XYZ file of C-alpha atoms in Angstrom:
269
model
C -43.198 0.931 146.487
C -43.954 3.703 144.779
C -40.300 5.142 144.871
C -39.240 1.767 143.930
C -41.930 1.769 140.615
C -40.343 5.601 139.890
C -36.855 4.561 139.559
C -37.629 1.534 137.718
C -39.771 3.748 134.800
C -37.058 6.463 134.673
C -33.978 4.444 132.867
C -36.955 2.877 130.502
C -37.933 6.714 129.307
C -34.064 7.093 128.662
C -33.204 3.956 126.603
C -36.374 4.609 124.441
C -35.024 7.529 124.047
C -31.519 6.662 123.108
C -33.274 3.859 120.732
C -35.420 6.513 119.140
C -32.426 8.455 117.373
C -31.130 6.626 115.086
C -28.011 4.028 116.813
C -25.438 4.646 113.509
C -25.505 8.535 114.408
C -25.473 8.355 117.564
C -22.031 7.880 118.455
C -21.071 10.208 115.695
C -23.420 13.226 117.282
C -22.233 12.783 120.453
C -18.582 12.702 119.807
C -18.039 15.088 116.308
C -20.106 17.489 116.486
C -21.040 18.850 120.494
C -21.381 22.309 119.581
C -25.032 22.037 117.458
C -26.150 19.248 119.629
C -26.121 22.073 122.316
C -27.691 24.379 120.311
C -25.440 27.378 120.834
C -25.250 29.928 118.767
C -26.443 27.411 115.687
C -29.779 25.704 115.225
C -30.176 22.097 113.894
C -30.341 22.127 110.237
C -33.145 19.630 111.214
C -35.732 18.645 114.022
C -36.008 15.611 115.455
C -39.273 15.030 113.742
C -37.977 15.848 110.228
C -34.769 13.717 110.655
C -37.223 10.924 111.765
C -39.101 11.827 108.484
C -35.993 11.087 106.302
C -34.275 8.355 107.794
C -37.768 6.574 107.468
C -38.560 7.352 103.497
C -34.224 6.157 102.957
C -35.258 3.071 104.858
C -38.102 2.398 102.223
C -35.696 3.443 98.973
C -34.402 0.701 96.467
C -31.205 0.292 94.825
C -32.683 2.179 91.540
C -33.632 5.586 94.056
C -30.114 7.094 91.893
C -32.108 6.328 88.373
C -35.258 7.612 89.299
C -34.054 10.792 90.367
C -32.179 11.236 87.451
C -35.252 10.738 85.019
C -36.858 12.924 86.910
C -34.485 15.353 86.430
C -34.530 14.709 82.916
C -37.915 15.702 82.420
C -37.386 18.888 84.140
C -34.734 19.890 81.538
C -33.966 19.392 78.351
C -30.090 20.254 78.358
C -29.697 18.236 81.260
C -30.738 15.016 78.876
C -28.425 16.238 76.233
C -25.405 15.890 78.888
C -27.049 12.397 80.057
C -26.970 10.982 76.060
C -23.028 12.400 76.042
C -22.641 9.496 79.020
C -21.403 5.835 78.756
C -23.478 3.527 80.123
C -20.987 3.056 82.404
C -21.064 7.111 83.211
C -24.512 6.771 83.580
C -24.591 3.674 85.874
C -21.717 5.232 87.575
C -23.529 8.338 88.167
C -26.755 6.658 89.697
C -25.162 4.627 92.236
C -22.328 7.444 92.973
C -25.617 9.558 93.485
C -27.667 6.922 95.886
C -24.429 6.409 97.633
C -24.213 10.042 98.612
C -27.822 10.079 99.983
C -27.347 7.836 102.285
C -24.115 8.888 103.379
C -26.017 12.208 104.120
C -28.596 10.412 105.560
C -26.678 8.983 108.167
C -25.036 12.280 109.634
C -27.889 13.943 109.645
C -26.498 15.471 113.052
C -23.053 16.571 111.547
C -23.157 19.375 109.508
C -19.233 19.328 109.026
C -19.799 16.127 107.205
C -22.838 16.428 105.205
C -20.600 19.814 103.778
C -17.946 18.005 103.109
C -19.566 14.992 101.550
C -21.562 17.812 99.700
C -18.242 19.355 98.766
C -16.308 16.142 97.091
C -19.783 15.227 95.183
C -19.758 18.840 93.889
C -15.817 18.421 93.117
C -16.370 15.097 91.419
C -18.555 16.554 89.013
C -15.855 18.860 87.104
C -14.794 16.041 85.283
C -18.018 16.370 82.989
C -17.657 19.363 82.150
C -16.153 18.278 78.861
C -19.590 16.495 78.704
C -21.864 19.393 78.955
C -22.440 19.284 82.706
C -23.427 22.896 83.736
C -23.701 23.841 87.455
C -27.038 24.610 87.110
C -28.016 20.432 87.117
C -27.643 20.941 90.641
C -30.554 23.087 91.062
C -32.853 20.420 89.123
C -30.886 17.469 90.998
C -32.162 18.963 94.213
C -36.124 19.457 93.111
C -35.819 15.625 91.780
C -34.269 14.087 95.309
C -37.159 16.281 96.844
C -39.730 15.068 94.372
C -39.204 11.666 94.371
C -37.477 11.250 98.042
C -41.045 12.722 99.222
C -42.727 9.686 97.727
C -40.751 7.269 99.553
C -42.909 8.374 102.713
C -45.595 6.198 101.308
C -48.137 8.818 102.943
C -47.105 7.910 106.488
C -46.515 11.815 107.120
C -48.687 14.765 105.748
C -46.604 15.153 102.100
C -46.301 18.922 103.195
C -44.676 18.287 106.198
C -42.295 15.583 104.689
C -41.800 17.527 101.523
C -40.675 20.532 103.770
C -37.939 18.036 105.530
C -36.438 17.266 102.073
C -36.700 20.557 100.801
C -34.842 22.163 103.211
C -31.799 19.251 103.372
C -31.422 19.277 99.443
C -31.305 23.215 99.760
C -28.676 23.141 102.170
C -26.853 20.175 101.152
C -26.589 21.066 97.157
C -25.488 24.795 97.878
C -22.648 22.895 99.374
C -22.371 20.924 96.412
C -21.653 23.859 94.355
C -19.806 25.209 96.262
C -17.501 22.262 96.127
C -17.996 22.434 92.826
C -16.916 25.683 92.501
C -14.135 25.631 94.505
C -12.392 22.651 92.539
C -12.798 24.575 89.214
C -10.527 27.519 90.842
C -8.192 24.667 91.861
C -8.163 23.478 88.755
C -7.769 26.898 86.843
C -4.971 28.158 89.217
C -2.963 25.029 88.645
C -3.111 25.173 84.562
C -2.545 29.000 84.654
C 0.972 28.300 87.243
C 1.652 25.515 84.193
C 1.278 27.678 81.509
C 3.472 30.287 83.167
C 6.508 27.774 84.103
C 6.100 26.665 80.683
C 6.661 30.356 79.057
C 9.313 30.942 81.850
C 10.830 27.906 80.415
C 10.594 28.781 76.766
C 12.022 32.152 77.536
C 15.361 31.147 79.154
C 15.833 28.404 76.777
C 15.892 31.167 74.204
C 18.351 33.403 76.020
C 20.419 30.998 78.032
C 21.276 28.335 75.352
C 23.237 30.602 73.385
C 22.709 29.801 69.816
C 20.139 32.137 69.142
C 21.966 34.901 70.545
C 25.193 34.041 69.252
C 23.389 33.497 65.179
C 22.048 36.776 65.946
C 25.383 38.822 66.954
C 27.146 36.410 64.301
C 24.438 37.962 61.687
C 24.396 41.522 62.805
C 28.041 41.305 62.243
C 28.895 39.335 59.194
C 28.525 42.228 56.390
C 31.180 44.105 58.174
C 33.437 40.779 58.389
C 32.544 40.031 54.844
C 33.887 43.644 53.375
C 36.755 43.809 55.838
C 38.068 40.542 54.030
C 37.376 41.667 51.294
C 39.471 44.542 51.391
C 42.350 42.555 52.716
C 41.732 40.134 50.078
C 42.158 42.874 47.296
C 45.365 44.346 49.018
C 46.773 40.706 49.061
C 46.371 40.066 45.712
C 46.956 43.591 43.718
C 50.334 42.796 43.197
C 49.959 39.935 41.419
C 47.491 41.648 38.461
C 48.351 43.671 35.544
C 48.560 47.841 36.691
C 45.458 48.484 34.757
C 43.536 45.531 36.417
C 45.045 46.515 39.861
C 44.175 50.185 39.534
C 40.503 49.563 38.639
C 39.590 46.889 41.876
C 41.893 49.280 44.091
C 39.236 51.990 42.812
C 36.441 50.153 43.596
C 37.327 48.354 47.398
C 38.562 51.905 48.035
C 35.169 53.262 47.296
C 33.147 50.671 48.685
C 35.724 50.375 51.992
C 35.164 54.230 52.558
C 31.347 53.620 52.783
C 31.272 49.853 54.434
C 34.363 49.194 55.722
C 34.944 49.248 59.812
C 35.970 52.850 61.038
C 39.894 53.141 61.586
C 40.430 53.123 65.333
C 43.584 55.587 66.732
């Protein structure tokens, strides 16, 4: 009987452990992230207790989480407030909603660092378009601080404040470091493609200028036209000299001969 009880208790404990880990992330952690779960050369980003704290906070969050985070960030930096003021009402709503969905995606993949990095890089890449509105990559730091502060309050004193804040600070420091990486990677990609486009356009302009034939032939005609005109004038004077009287003919000949000696093309023998 004692053996039967011991055998019955073991599967109950294992079932409880599995249910304690998040059902939505347990399958992903077992399949896509075996190296981190096995604790090889790398340690997990968060401990089990820290993951539970963060998930509990997000369970307590409401639809306006992104807006609350933005309001805290506005209080920290005036230039961030200026950036937000330049956005349209629709853009503000989209950015706050995107921030909340981004955080939910991160929390759903706390045991998968590769997926967290991918989500973070995409989040940073998306913000390059707002440079025209005055966005700065330094805003990611104040956003990370605002996330830590706001989400710590979501714990509702279920854990010591220092413990909750430490868990969120560890998560946001890693996440927003990857966010900055994604931002700068996209910025470099756009600049590289822009430079390549400019080089391609300059090559096209040069090729059309030389291969078109119009500018080249016109330049050739422009350089040869004075000599051609002088030669034509010389021939014209010789052909018309016999039709004029002797005095005007000799004057024209002397004039043409004097100009022909300096400007007419040399005779090739």
